[in-house]
mmCIF file of C-alpha atoms in Angstrom:
data_model
loop_
_atom_site.group_PDB
_atom_site.id
_atom_site.type_symbol
_atom_site.label_atom_id
_atom_site.label_comp_id
_atom_site.label_asym_id
_atom_site.label_seq_id
_atom_site.Cartn_x
_atom_site.Cartn_y
_atom_site.Cartn_z
ATOM 1 C CA MET A 977 -32.714 -63.268 -41.084
ATOM 2 C CA GLU A 978 -34.050 -66.281 -42.953
ATOM 3 C CA LYS A 979 -31.990 -67.300 -45.953
ATOM 4 C CA PHE A 980 -33.763 -68.165 -49.165
ATOM 5 C CA ASN A 981 -33.080 -69.056 -52.768
ATOM 6 C CA VAL A 982 -33.948 -66.225 -55.136
ATOM 7 C CA PHE A 983 -35.338 -68.730 -57.620
ATOM 8 C CA ASP A 984 -37.914 -69.682 -55.027
ATOM 9 C CA VAL A 985 -39.052 -66.052 -55.310
ATOM 10 C CA SER A 986 -39.391 -66.361 -59.074
ATOM 11 C CA SER A 987 -41.253 -69.649 -58.660
ATOM 12 C CA ALA A 988 -43.777 -67.932 -56.377
ATOM 13 C CA LEU A 989 -44.288 -65.173 -58.947
ATOM 14 C CA ILE A 990 -44.710 -67.628 -61.804
ATOM 15 C CA LYS A 991 -47.205 -69.607 -59.740
ATOM 16 C CA ARG A 992 -49.174 -66.361 -59.336
ATOM 17 C CA ILE A 993 -49.051 -65.784 -63.096
ATOM 18 C CA ARG A 994 -50.339 -69.270 -63.837
ATOM 19 C CA ARG A 995 -53.155 -68.746 -61.322
ATOM 20 C CA ASP A 996 -54.217 -65.138 -62.038
ATOM 21 C CA TYR A 997 -52.646 -64.061 -65.357
ATOM 22 C CA ALA A 998 -52.252 -67.214 -67.428
ATOM 23 C CA GLU A 999 -53.678 -65.552 -70.558
ATOM 24 C CA ASP A 1000 -52.441 -62.042 -69.764
ATOM 25 C CA VAL A 1001 -48.650 -62.574 -69.630
ATOM 26 C CA ALA A 1002 -46.844 -63.764 -72.752
ATOM 27 C CA ILE A 1003 -43.276 -64.139 -71.487
ATOM 28 C CA ALA A 1004 -41.444 -63.947 -68.152
ATOM 29 C CA ALA A 1005 -37.642 -64.091 -67.921
ATOM 30 C CA TYR A 1006 -34.672 -63.210 -65.748
ATOM 31 C CA TYR A 1007 -31.372 -61.518 -66.590
ATOM 32 C CA GLY A 1008 -28.325 -59.982 -64.932
ATOM 33 C CA SER A 1009 -25.859 -61.478 -62.472
ATOM 34 C CA TYR A 1010 -27.661 -64.821 -62.167
ATOM 35 C CA THR A 1011 -27.322 -65.406 -65.911
ATOM 36 C CA ASP A 1012 -23.617 -64.580 -66.155
ATOM 37 C CA GLY A 1013 -22.434 -66.172 -62.901
ATOM 38 C CA THR A 1014 -21.472 -62.970 -61.052
ATOM 39 C CA ALA A 1015 -24.230 -62.997 -58.413
ATOM 40 C CA THR A 1016 -23.318 -62.388 -54.767
ATOM 41 C CA GLU A 1017 -25.189 -62.948 -51.517
ATOM 42 C CA ARG A 1018 -26.711 -59.477 -51.870
ATOM 43 C CA SER A 1019 -27.769 -59.895 -55.489
ATOM 44 C CA ASP A 1020 -31.447 -59.774 -56.275
ATOM 45 C CA LEU A 1021 -32.983 -61.595 -59.198
ATOM 46 C CA ASP A 1022 -33.532 -59.270 -62.133
ATOM 47 C CA PHE A 1023 -36.621 -60.285 -64.009
ATOM 48 C CA PHE A 1024 -39.167 -58.860 -66.414
ATOM 49 C CA TYR A 1025 -42.243 -59.957 -68.319
ATOM 50 C CA ILE A 1026 -44.086 -59.092 -71.522
ATOM 51 C CA PRO A 1027 -47.834 -58.465 -71.076
ATOM 52 C CA ALA A 1028 -50.091 -60.121 -73.622
ATOM 53 C CA ASN A 1029 -52.861 -57.544 -73.098
ATOM 54 C CA PRO A 1030 -53.614 -54.521 -70.862
ATOM 55 C CA GLN A 1031 -54.719 -56.774 -67.995
ATOM 56 C CA GLY A 1032 -51.235 -58.263 -67.936
ATOM 57 C CA TYR A 1033 -49.737 -55.081 -66.552
ATOM 58 C CA GLY A 1034 -51.385 -55.963 -63.242
ATOM 59 C CA ALA A 1035 -48.854 -58.776 -62.805
ATOM 60 C CA GLY A 1036 -46.075 -56.277 -62.144
ATOM 61 C CA LEU A 1037 -44.783 -56.123 -58.576
ATOM 62 C CA SER A 1038 -41.987 -54.365 -56.667
ATOM 63 C CA PHE A 1039 -41.134 -55.605 -53.175
ATOM 64 C CA ILE A 1040 -38.419 -56.214 -50.592
ATOM 65 C CA LEU A 1041 -37.907 -59.722 -49.269
ATOM 66 C CA GLY A 1042 -35.251 -60.761 -46.789
ATOM 67 C CA GLY A 1043 -33.586 -57.379 -47.149
ATOM 68 C CA ARG A 1044 -33.290 -57.701 -50.939
ATOM 69 C CA SER A 1045 -35.072 -55.530 -53.487
ATOM 70 C CA PHE A 1046 -37.070 -57.166 -56.270
ATOM 71 C CA ASP A 1047 -38.808 -55.619 -59.275
ATOM 72 C CA PHE A 1048 -40.963 -57.722 -61.588
ATOM 73 C CA TRP A 1049 -41.540 -55.155 -64.303
ATOM 74 C CA PRO A 1050 -43.276 -55.142 -67.701
ATOM 75 C CA ILE A 1051 -41.782 -54.603 -71.161
ATOM 76 C CA ASP A 1052 -44.311 -54.355 -73.965
ATOM 77 C CA TRP A 1053 -43.712 -56.040 -77.303
ATOM 78 C CA GLU A 1054 -43.027 -52.689 -78.973
ATOM 79 C CA ARG A 1055 -40.159 -51.930 -76.619
ATOM 80 C CA ALA A 1056 -38.812 -55.455 -77.033
ATOM 81 C CA GLU A 1057 -38.774 -54.834 -80.781
ATOM 82 C CA ARG A 1058 -36.790 -51.624 -80.253
ATOM 83 C CA MET A 1059 -34.330 -53.602 -78.133
ATOM 84 C CA ALA A 1060 -33.993 -56.116 -80.965
ATOM 85 C CA ARG A 1061 -33.111 -53.254 -83.323
ATOM 86 C CA LEU A 1062 -30.535 -51.972 -80.787
ATOM 87 C CA GLU A 1063 -32.504 -48.729 -80.517
ATOM 88 C CA ASP A 1064 -33.104 -49.183 -76.775
ATOM 89 C CA SER A 1065 -30.291 -49.042 -74.233
ATOM 90 C CA LYS A 1066 -31.581 -52.191 -72.503
ATOM 91 C CA THR A 1067 -30.871 -54.534 -75.415
ATOM 92 C CA GLY A 1068 -28.771 -56.771 -73.153
ATOM 93 C CA ILE A 1069 -31.828 -57.573 -71.045
ATOM 94 C CA LEU A 1070 -33.527 -59.154 -74.030
ATOM 95 C CA ALA A 1071 -30.442 -60.669 -75.638
ATOM 96 C CA ASP A 1072 -29.043 -62.454 -72.591
ATOM 97 C CA CYS A 1073 -32.123 -63.368 -70.547
ATOM 98 C CA LYS A 1074 -33.375 -66.826 -69.637
ATOM 99 C CA LEU A 1075 -37.027 -67.773 -69.708
ATOM 100 C CA LEU A 1076 -39.176 -68.522 -66.671
ATOM 101 C CA TYR A 1077 -42.627 -68.660 -68.265
ATOM 102 C CA VAL A 1078 -44.118 -68.848 -71.762
ATOM 103 C CA ARG A 1079 -47.832 -68.559 -72.471
ATOM 104 C CA SER A 1080 -47.845 -70.242 -75.890
ATOM 105 C CA ASP A 1081 -45.711 -71.574 -78.727
ATOM 106 C CA GLU A 1082 -46.601 -68.447 -80.714
ATOM 107 C CA ASP A 1083 -45.266 -66.194 -77.949
ATOM 108 C CA LEU A 1084 -42.084 -68.270 -77.720
ATOM 109 C CA GLU A 1085 -41.526 -68.051 -81.472
ATOM 110 C CA ARG A 1086 -42.063 -64.295 -81.478
ATOM 111 C CA PHE A 1087 -39.692 -63.863 -78.556
ATOM 112 C CA ASN A 1088 -36.980 -66.100 -80.030
ATOM 113 C CA ASN A 1089 -37.251 -64.253 -83.342
ATOM 114 C CA LEU A 1090 -36.446 -60.995 -81.534
ATOM 115 C CA LYS A 1091 -33.391 -62.551 -79.905
ATOM 116 C CA LEU A 1092 -32.362 -63.955 -83.277
ATOM 117 C CA GLN A 1093 -32.784 -60.497 -84.811
ATOM 118 C CA ILE A 1094 -30.171 -59.130 -82.413
ATOM 119 C CA LYS A 1095 -27.778 -61.912 -83.344
ATOM 120 C CA ASP A 1096 -28.423 -61.501 -87.060
ATOM 121 C CA MET A 1097 -28.048 -57.740 -86.910
ATOM 122 C CA ARG A 1098 -24.639 -58.062 -85.279
ATOM 123 C CA SER A 1099 -23.638 -60.783 -87.735
ATOM 124 C CA PHE A 1100 -24.881 -59.405 -91.028
ATOM 125 C CA GLU A 1101 -25.431 -55.637 -90.764
ATOM 126 C CA GLY A 1102 -22.491 -53.535 -91.879
ATOM 127 C CA GLU A 1103 -20.619 -51.074 -89.707
ATOM 128 C CA LYS A 1104 -22.447 -48.147 -91.271
ATOM 129 C CA LYS A 1105 -25.726 -49.228 -89.687
ATOM 130 C CA PHE A 1106 -24.144 -49.277 -86.241
ATOM 131 C CA LEU A 1107 -22.432 -45.921 -86.772
ATOM 132 C CA ASP A 1108 -25.816 -44.466 -87.705
ATOM 133 C CA LEU A 1109 -27.241 -45.785 -84.426
ATOM 134 C CA ALA A 1110 -24.231 -44.506 -82.471
ATOM 135 C CA GLU A 1111 -24.457 -41.002 -83.924
ATOM 136 C CA LYS A 1112 -28.193 -40.853 -83.310
ATOM 137 C CA LYS A 1113 -27.616 -41.836 -79.688
ATOM 138 C CA LEU A 1114 -24.949 -39.128 -79.361
ATOM 139 C CA GLU A 1115 -27.303 -36.392 -80.560
ATOM 140 C CA GLY A 1116 -29.340 -36.615 -77.367
ATOM 141 C CA VAL A 1117 -26.573 -35.452 -75.026
ATOM 142 C CA TYR A 1118 -26.194 -31.876 -76.235
ATOM 143 C CA PRO A 1119 -29.101 -30.368 -74.241
ATOM 144 C CA PHE A 1120 -27.521 -31.693 -71.030
ATOM 145 C CA LEU A 1121 -24.119 -30.273 -71.986
ATOM 146 C CA TRP A 1122 -25.774 -26.934 -72.642
ATOM 147 C CA GLU A 1123 -27.528 -26.984 -69.258
ATOM 148 C CA MET A 1124 -24.228 -27.702 -67.508
ATOM 149 C CA ARG A 1125 -22.389 -24.945 -69.366
ATOM 150 C CA ARG A 1126 -25.224 -22.453 -68.809
ATOM 151 C CA ALA A 1127 -25.189 -23.167 -65.066
ATOM 152 C CA GLY A 1128 -21.561 -22.080 -64.813
ATOM 153 C CA ILE A 1129 -20.360 -22.913 -61.301
ATOM 154 C CA GLY A 1130 -23.483 -21.671 -59.554
ATOM 155 C CA LYS A 1131 -25.075 -25.051 -58.856
ATOM 156 C CA SER A 1132 -24.385 -27.774 -56.315
ATOM 157 C CA LEU A 1133 -21.885 -30.530 -57.051
ATOM 158 C CA SER A 1134 -24.797 -32.981 -57.138
ATOM 159 C CA PHE A 1135 -26.306 -31.065 -60.068
ATOM 160 C CA TYR A 1136 -23.157 -31.485 -62.179
ATOM 161 C CA ARG A 1137 -22.817 -35.155 -61.327
ATOM 162 C CA LEU A 1138 -26.431 -35.858 -62.199
ATOM 163 C CA GLN A 1139 -26.158 -33.948 -65.483
ATOM 164 C CA ALA A 1140 -22.873 -35.715 -66.220
ATOM 165 C CA PHE A 1141 -24.577 -39.087 -65.965
ATOM 166 C CA GLU A 1142 -27.187 -37.945 -68.507
ATOM 167 C CA VAL A 1143 -24.290 -37.180 -70.854
ATOM 168 C CA VAL A 1144 -22.022 -40.120 -70.133
ATOM 169 C CA ALA A 1145 -24.599 -42.929 -70.268
ATOM 170 C CA PRO A 1146 -25.682 -42.293 -73.900
ATOM 171 C CA VAL A 1147 -22.061 -41.708 -74.977
ATOM 172 C CA LEU A 1148 -20.969 -45.064 -73.593
ATOM 173 C CA GLU A 1149 -23.972 -46.733 -75.220
ATOM 174 C CA ALA A 1150 -22.991 -45.053 -78.499
ATOM 175 C CA ILE A 1151 -19.416 -46.320 -78.171
ATOM 176 C CA ALA A 1152 -20.753 -49.851 -77.691
ATOM 177 C CA LEU A 1153 -22.895 -49.474 -80.818
ATOM 178 C CA ALA A 1154 -19.888 -48.255 -82.811
ATOM 179 C CA ASN A 1155 -18.302 -51.577 -81.826
ATOM 180 C CA ARG A 1156 -21.374 -53.459 -83.096
ATOM 181 C CA THR A 1157 -22.335 -54.594 -79.639
ATOM 182 C CA TYR A 1158 -24.434 -53.628 -76.631
ATOM 183 C CA LEU A 1159 -23.654 -53.171 -72.936
ATOM 184 C CA ARG A 1160 -24.196 -56.412 -71.077
ATOM 185 C CA LYS A 1161 -23.799 -55.220 -67.498
ATOM 186 C CA GLY A 1162 -25.257 -52.396 -65.447
ATOM 187 C CA TRP A 1163 -23.576 -49.052 -64.889
ATOM 188 C CA GLY A 1164 -20.419 -49.343 -62.840
ATOM 189 C CA LYS A 1165 -20.039 -53.034 -63.610
ATOM 190 C CA ASN A 1166 -19.598 -52.409 -67.325
ATOM 191 C CA LEU A 1167 -16.625 -50.033 -67.313
ATOM 192 C CA THR A 1168 -14.003 -52.752 -67.831
ATOM 193 C CA GLU A 1169 -16.070 -54.055 -70.740
ATOM 194 C CA ILE A 1170 -16.236 -50.546 -72.239
ATOM 195 C CA TYR A 1171 -12.535 -49.767 -71.718
ATOM 196 C CA ASN A 1172 -11.620 -52.940 -73.628
ATOM 197 C CA LEU A 1173 -13.660 -52.089 -76.723
ATOM 198 C CA PRO A 1174 -11.389 -51.567 -79.745
ATOM 199 C CA VAL A 1175 -13.252 -48.508 -81.099
ATOM 200 C CA ARG A 1176 -13.177 -45.887 -78.353
ATOM 201 C CA PRO A 1177 -11.643 -42.485 -77.521
ATOM 202 C CA ALA A 1178 -7.978 -42.846 -76.543
ATOM 203 C CA GLU A 1179 -8.400 -41.050 -73.204
ATOM 204 C CA LEU A 1180 -11.721 -42.636 -72.295
ATOM 205 C CA GLU A 1181 -10.662 -44.067 -68.921
ATOM 206 C CA GLN A 1182 -8.935 -40.843 -67.858
ATOM 207 C CA VAL A 1183 -11.943 -38.713 -68.799
ATOM 208 C CA MET A 1184 -14.324 -41.048 -66.990
ATOM 209 C CA ASN A 1185 -12.193 -40.933 -63.840
ATOM 210 C CA THR A 1186 -12.273 -37.136 -63.915
ATOM 211 C CA MET A 1187 -16.026 -37.119 -64.293
ATOM 212 C CA MET A 1188 -16.561 -39.620 -61.466
ATOM 213 C CA ARG A 1189 -13.960 -38.407 -58.960
ATOM 214 C CA SER A 1190 -13.584 -34.662 -59.408
ATOM 215 C CA GLY A 1191 -15.233 -32.308 -56.942
ATOM 216 C CA GLU A 1192 -14.834 -29.291 -59.240
ATOM 217 C CA PRO A 1193 -17.717 -28.373 -61.581
ATOM 218 C CA PRO A 1194 -15.447 -26.961 -64.347
ATOM 219 C CA ALA A 1195 -13.495 -30.236 -64.420
ATOM 220 C CA ILE A 1196 -16.691 -32.296 -64.667
ATOM 221 C CA ILE A 1197 -18.075 -30.088 -67.432
ATOM 222 C CA GLY A 1198 -14.775 -30.223 -69.299
ATOM 223 C CA ALA A 1199 -14.610 -34.011 -68.995
ATOM 224 C CA CYS A 1200 -18.128 -34.377 -70.396
ATOM 225 C CA GLU A 1201 -17.432 -32.048 -73.309
ATOM 226 C CA HIS A 1202 -14.153 -33.818 -74.051
ATOM 227 C CA LEU A 1203 -15.885 -37.206 -73.961
ATOM 228 C CA VAL A 1204 -18.587 -36.117 -76.427
ATOM 229 C CA ASP A 1205 -16.126 -34.413 -78.787
ATOM 230 C CA SER A 1206 -13.682 -37.327 -78.764
ATOM 231 C CA ALA A 1207 -16.463 -39.867 -79.338
ATOM 232 C CA LYS A 1208 -17.721 -37.818 -82.295
ATOM 233 C CA ARG A 1209 -14.181 -37.729 -83.741
ATOM 234 C CA VAL A 1210 -13.867 -41.487 -83.399
ATOM 235 C CA PHE A 1211 -17.201 -41.998 -85.174
ATOM 236 C CA ASP A 1212 -16.169 -39.599 -87.952
ATOM 237 C CA GLU A 1213 -12.890 -41.481 -88.396
ATOM 238 C CA GLN A 1214 -14.733 -44.784 -88.607
ATOM 239 C CA ARG A 1215 -17.134 -43.407 -91.194
ATOM 240 C CA SER A 1216 -14.285 -41.962 -93.252
ATOM 241 C CA ARG A 1217 -12.557 -45.323 -93.142
ATOM 242 C CA LEU A 1218 -15.707 -47.075 -94.368
ATOM 243 C CA GLN A 1219 -16.426 -44.444 -96.995
ATOM 244 C CA PRO A 1220 -13.262 -42.559 -97.980
ATOM 245 C CA PRO A 1221 -14.110 -39.003 -99.058
ATOM 246 C CA THR A 1222 -14.318 -38.898 -102.845
ATOM 247 C CA PRO A 1223 -15.564 -35.776 -104.660
ATOM 248 C CA GLN A 1224 -18.391 -36.704 -107.037
ATOM 249 C CA TYR A 1225 -20.316 -33.690 -108.229
ATOM 250 C CA VAL A 1226 -21.961 -35.127 -111.335
ATOM 251 C CA PRO A 1227 -24.179 -37.750 -109.677
ATOM 252 C CA ARG A 1228 -24.602 -35.907 -106.365
ATOM 253 C CA ALA A 1229 -25.329 -32.356 -107.536
ATOM 254 C CA GLU A 1230 -27.819 -33.135 -110.293
ATOM 255 C CA GLY A 1231 -30.836 -30.867 -109.889
ATOM 256 C CA PHE A 1232 -29.469 -29.041 -106.848
ATOM 257 C CA PHE A 1233 -28.707 -25.694 -108.472
ATOM 258 C CA GLU A 1234 -32.088 -25.503 -110.185
ATOM 259 C CA GLU A 1235 -33.840 -25.841 -106.805
ATOM 260 C CA PHE A 1236 -31.267 -23.765 -104.918
ATOM 261 C CA LYS A 1237 -31.835 -20.788 -107.227
ATOM 262 C CA GLY A 1238 -35.317 -20.502 -105.728
ATOM 263 C CA LEU A 1239 -33.752 -19.876 -102.307
ATOM 264 C CA LEU A 1240 -31.452 -17.232 -103.772
ATOM 265 C CA ASP A 1241 -34.439 -15.544 -105.404
ATOM 266 C CA LYS A 1242 -36.097 -15.290 -101.979
ATOM 267 C CA VAL A 1243 -33.044 -13.475 -100.651
ATOM 268 C CA GLN A 1244 -33.051 -11.000 -103.512
ATOM 269 C CA SER A 1245 -36.817 -10.433 -103.276
ATOM 270 C CA ALA A 1246 -36.560 -9.740 -99.548
ATOM 271 C CA CYS A 1247 -33.768 -7.253 -100.195
ATOM 272 C CA GLU A 1248 -35.768 -5.474 -102.892
ATOM 273 C CA ARG A 1249 -38.733 -5.126 -100.521
ATOM 274 C CA LYS A 1250 -36.420 -4.100 -97.680
ATOM 275 C CA GLU A 1251 -37.733 -6.901 -95.447
ATOM 276 C CA TYR A 1252 -34.689 -7.532 -93.287
ATOM 277 C CA GLU A 1253 -36.213 -10.314 -91.175
ATOM 278 C CA LEU A 1254 -37.049 -12.381 -94.261
ATOM 279 C CA ALA A 1255 -33.692 -11.512 -95.818
ATOM 280 C CA PHE A 1256 -31.914 -12.640 -92.631
ATOM 281 C CA PHE A 1257 -33.551 -16.058 -92.414
ATOM 282 C CA SER A 1258 -33.347 -16.638 -96.163
ATOM 283 C CA ALA A 1259 -29.631 -15.807 -96.242
ATOM 284 C CA VAL A 1260 -28.843 -18.041 -93.269
ATOM 285 C CA HIS A 1261 -30.858 -20.867 -94.821
ATOM 286 C CA VAL A 1262 -29.046 -20.479 -98.141
ATOM 287 C CA GLU A 1263 -25.576 -20.566 -96.640
ATOM 288 C CA SER A 1264 -26.302 -23.424 -94.245
ATOM 289 C CA GLU A 1265 -27.865 -25.503 -97.020
ATOM 290 C CA LEU A 1266 -25.014 -24.812 -99.419
ATOM 291 C CA ASN A 1267 -22.283 -25.606 -96.898
ATOM 292 C CA SER A 1268 -23.808 -28.964 -96.005
ATOM 293 C CA PHE A 1269 -24.388 -29.817 -99.653
ATOM 294 C CA LEU A 1270 -20.820 -29.002 -100.674
ATOM 295 C CA VAL A 1271 -19.564 -31.364 -97.963
ATOM 296 C CA PHE A 1272 -21.868 -34.052 -99.357
ATOM 297 C CA CYS A 1273 -20.547 -33.497 -102.888
ATOM 298 C CA GLU A 1274 -16.962 -33.781 -101.672
ATOM 299 C CA THR A 1275 -17.374 -36.706 -99.256
ATOM 300 C CA GLY A 1276 -20.645 -38.485 -99.946
ATOM 301 C CA GLN A 1277 -21.618 -37.947 -96.305
ATOM 302 C CA TRP A 1278 -24.440 -35.800 -94.946
ATOM 303 C CA LYS A 1279 -23.069 -33.852 -92.008
ATOM 304 C CA VAL A 1280 -24.666 -31.323 -89.691
ATOM 305 C CA GLY A 1281 -23.488 -28.979 -86.985
ATOM 306 C CA GLN A 1282 -20.554 -26.650 -86.592
ATOM 307 C CA LYS A 1283 -17.983 -28.958 -88.153
ATOM 308 C CA ALA A 1284 -20.080 -29.436 -91.274
ATOM 309 C CA GLN A 1285 -20.543 -25.686 -91.617
ATOM 310 C CA GLU A 1286 -16.830 -25.060 -91.228
ATOM 311 C CA GLU A 1287 -15.899 -27.735 -93.764
ATOM 312 C CA GLY A 1288 -18.507 -26.494 -96.226
ATOM 313 C CA ARG A 1289 -17.376 -22.904 -95.900
ATOM 314 C CA LYS A 1290 -13.779 -23.910 -96.678
ATOM 315 C CA ILE A 1291 -14.949 -25.655 -99.854
ATOM 316 C CA ALA A 1292 -16.998 -22.584 -100.781
ATOM 317 C CA GLU A 1293 -14.005 -20.299 -100.259
ATOM 318 C CA ARG A 1294 -11.822 -22.499 -102.465
ATOM 319 C CA ALA A 1295 -14.524 -22.240 -105.143
ATOM 320 C CA LYS A 1296 -14.676 -18.466 -104.592
ATOM 321 C CA LEU A 1297 -18.369 -18.608 -103.636
ATOM 322 C CA PRO A 1298 -19.357 -15.458 -101.725
ATOM 323 C CA SER A 1299 -20.782 -15.661 -98.202
ATOM 324 C CA LEU A 1300 -24.209 -14.134 -97.578
ATOM 325 C CA VAL A 1301 -24.232 -14.251 -93.797
ATOM 326 C CA SER A 1302 -21.026 -12.243 -93.513
ATOM 327 C CA VAL A 1303 -22.604 -9.246 -95.302
ATOM 328 C CA LEU A 1304 -25.910 -9.201 -93.394
ATOM 329 C CA ASP A 1305 -26.570 -5.609 -92.348
ATOM 330 C CA PRO A 1306 -30.026 -4.291 -91.400
ATOM 331 C CA ALA A 1307 -28.955 -0.837 -92.588
ATOM 332 C CA ASN A 1308 -27.672 -1.976 -95.981
ATOM 333 C CA LEU A 1309 -29.499 -4.764 -97.835
ATOM 334 C CA PHE A 1310 -27.864 -3.821 -101.139
ATOM 335 C CA ALA A 1311 -24.673 -5.659 -100.110
ATOM 336 C CA LEU A 1312 -26.658 -8.835 -99.417
ATOM 337 C CA GLN A 1313 -28.569 -8.574 -102.680
ATOM 338 C CA SER A 1314 -25.347 -8.126 -104.596
ATOM 339 C CA ALA A 1315 -23.750 -11.100 -102.841
ATOM 340 C CA ALA A 1316 -26.774 -13.307 -103.618
ATOM 341 C CA ASN A 1317 -26.536 -12.363 -107.298
ATOM 342 C CA ARG A 1318 -22.786 -13.124 -107.370
ATOM 343 C CA LEU A 1319 -23.380 -16.441 -105.586
ATOM 344 C CA GLU A 1320 -25.881 -17.497 -108.233
ATOM 345 C CA VAL A 1321 -23.460 -16.720 -111.049
ATOM 346 C CA THR A 1322 -20.368 -18.235 -109.444
ATOM 347 C CA LEU A 1323 -22.159 -21.345 -108.175
ATOM 348 C CA GLU A 1324 -23.582 -22.113 -111.610
ATOM 349 C CA ARG A 1325 -20.140 -21.683 -113.146
ATOM 350 C CA PHE A 1326 -18.557 -23.850 -110.432
ATOM 351 C CA PHE A 1327 -21.016 -26.703 -110.956
ATOM 352 C CA ARG A 1328 -20.597 -26.564 -114.732
ATOM 353 C CA GLU A 1329 -16.798 -26.741 -114.272
ATOM 354 C CA GLN A 1330 -17.345 -29.923 -112.248
ATOM 355 C CA GLY A 1331 -19.303 -31.418 -115.144
ATOM 356 C CA VAL A 1332 -22.755 -30.943 -113.630
ATOM 357 C CA GLU A 1333 -25.522 -30.357 -116.179
ATOM 358 C CA ILE A 1334 -27.687 -27.329 -115.363
ATOM 359 C CA ARG A 1335 -31.155 -27.448 -116.895
ATOM 360 C CA LYS A 1336 -31.603 -23.817 -117.837
ATOM 361 C CA PHE A 1337 -33.814 -22.662 -120.718
ATOM 362 C CA GLY A 1338 -34.067 -19.261 -122.301
ATOM 363 C CA ASN A 1339 -37.628 -19.632 -123.560
ATOM 364 C CA LEU A 1340 -40.604 -21.996 -123.657
ATOM 365 C CA ASP A 1341 -39.710 -23.392 -127.085
ATOM 366 C CA GLU A 1342 -36.342 -24.565 -125.751
ATOM 367 C CA PHE A 1343 -38.104 -26.232 -122.839
ATOM 368 C CA ARG A 1344 -40.633 -27.948 -125.132
ATOM 369 C CA GLN A 1345 -37.821 -29.260 -127.318
ATOM 370 C CA PHE A 1346 -36.055 -30.561 -124.232
ATOM 371 C CA LEU A 1347 -39.169 -32.434 -123.149
ATOM 372 C CA LEU A 1348 -39.436 -34.046 -126.568
ATOM 373 C CA GLU A 1349 -35.857 -35.310 -126.432
ATOM 374 C CA TYR A 1350 -35.478 -35.958 -122.698
ATOM 375 C CA LYS A 1351 -35.017 -39.600 -121.715
ATOM 376 C CA PRO A 1352 -34.387 -40.096 -117.977
ATOM 377 C CA ASP A 1353 -31.759 -42.654 -117.019
#
């Protein structure tokens, strides 16, 4: 088989661009093993381009040459901008590429500004920004975990391995983000890089080995769940380190009770009309909202999910705030109505004990006098 230089392939493609797409392609570049010095005899040349207009998409081409696979694929400017904000898993393609073709000085400036944005973001953005990105990335794995758990052991081993990849890939990307970086190599090649990151689950390598090597579906499912849970714990620890939990009810709870009372009124109205469905959803909404808000008042962090509900409920129990969900009974709405009334009274008292001002007026004259004297901060 004839040997060839992969850069001769790129030269042929660029010649085609100059001939047929000179005004339709803004940027062409290559990335991967030929940029970091790890290319082998079997390595293809990874390259991409940014179309300048819809006609530019016609420059894309996938082919096999000399037994090697090549893919000259388009990335639009919008996706490149997401990469620059570290919102796209392929950030490394943009950050570490080398140019092959530039249509104009304006295109070059725009492209270099995106690369500079990545550098600046890593240099100047605080850890909180990256934790936000990491947690957002982690949120996407739960549907795949649910599908794996729902399947039990009734699917093929291939199913669990494919689902596991859909879980593991975003988790590893999230771990990189928590370290204020991005993954520079492709899957499989990047594990050493990931295992050496300072912010990571302690048993990361062991869990990954189980996921990759086990032939037992329960072990694969368990490894994926453990990986997600441990990554979430690491992110929570990092956030707590950056923002130590400090109870501050006065600035955080201002105006909450006045609005929250409207939700409690909906519960009581539904009970009075014996509308269980409305009472059910209103009660669940009330308790979920209150639990999350109490966590915010205590920590300054907005949390969601099971852990947030558990933490919020513990705070509520310490404050002796009654639970509504625990007394839901389609045959007895009086218990729920009574609990909603007690919650209103005890929550108002609790907030006042924390120093929170409750704007509550007995009549219109009191309200008018308040408006005359009220000066917002």
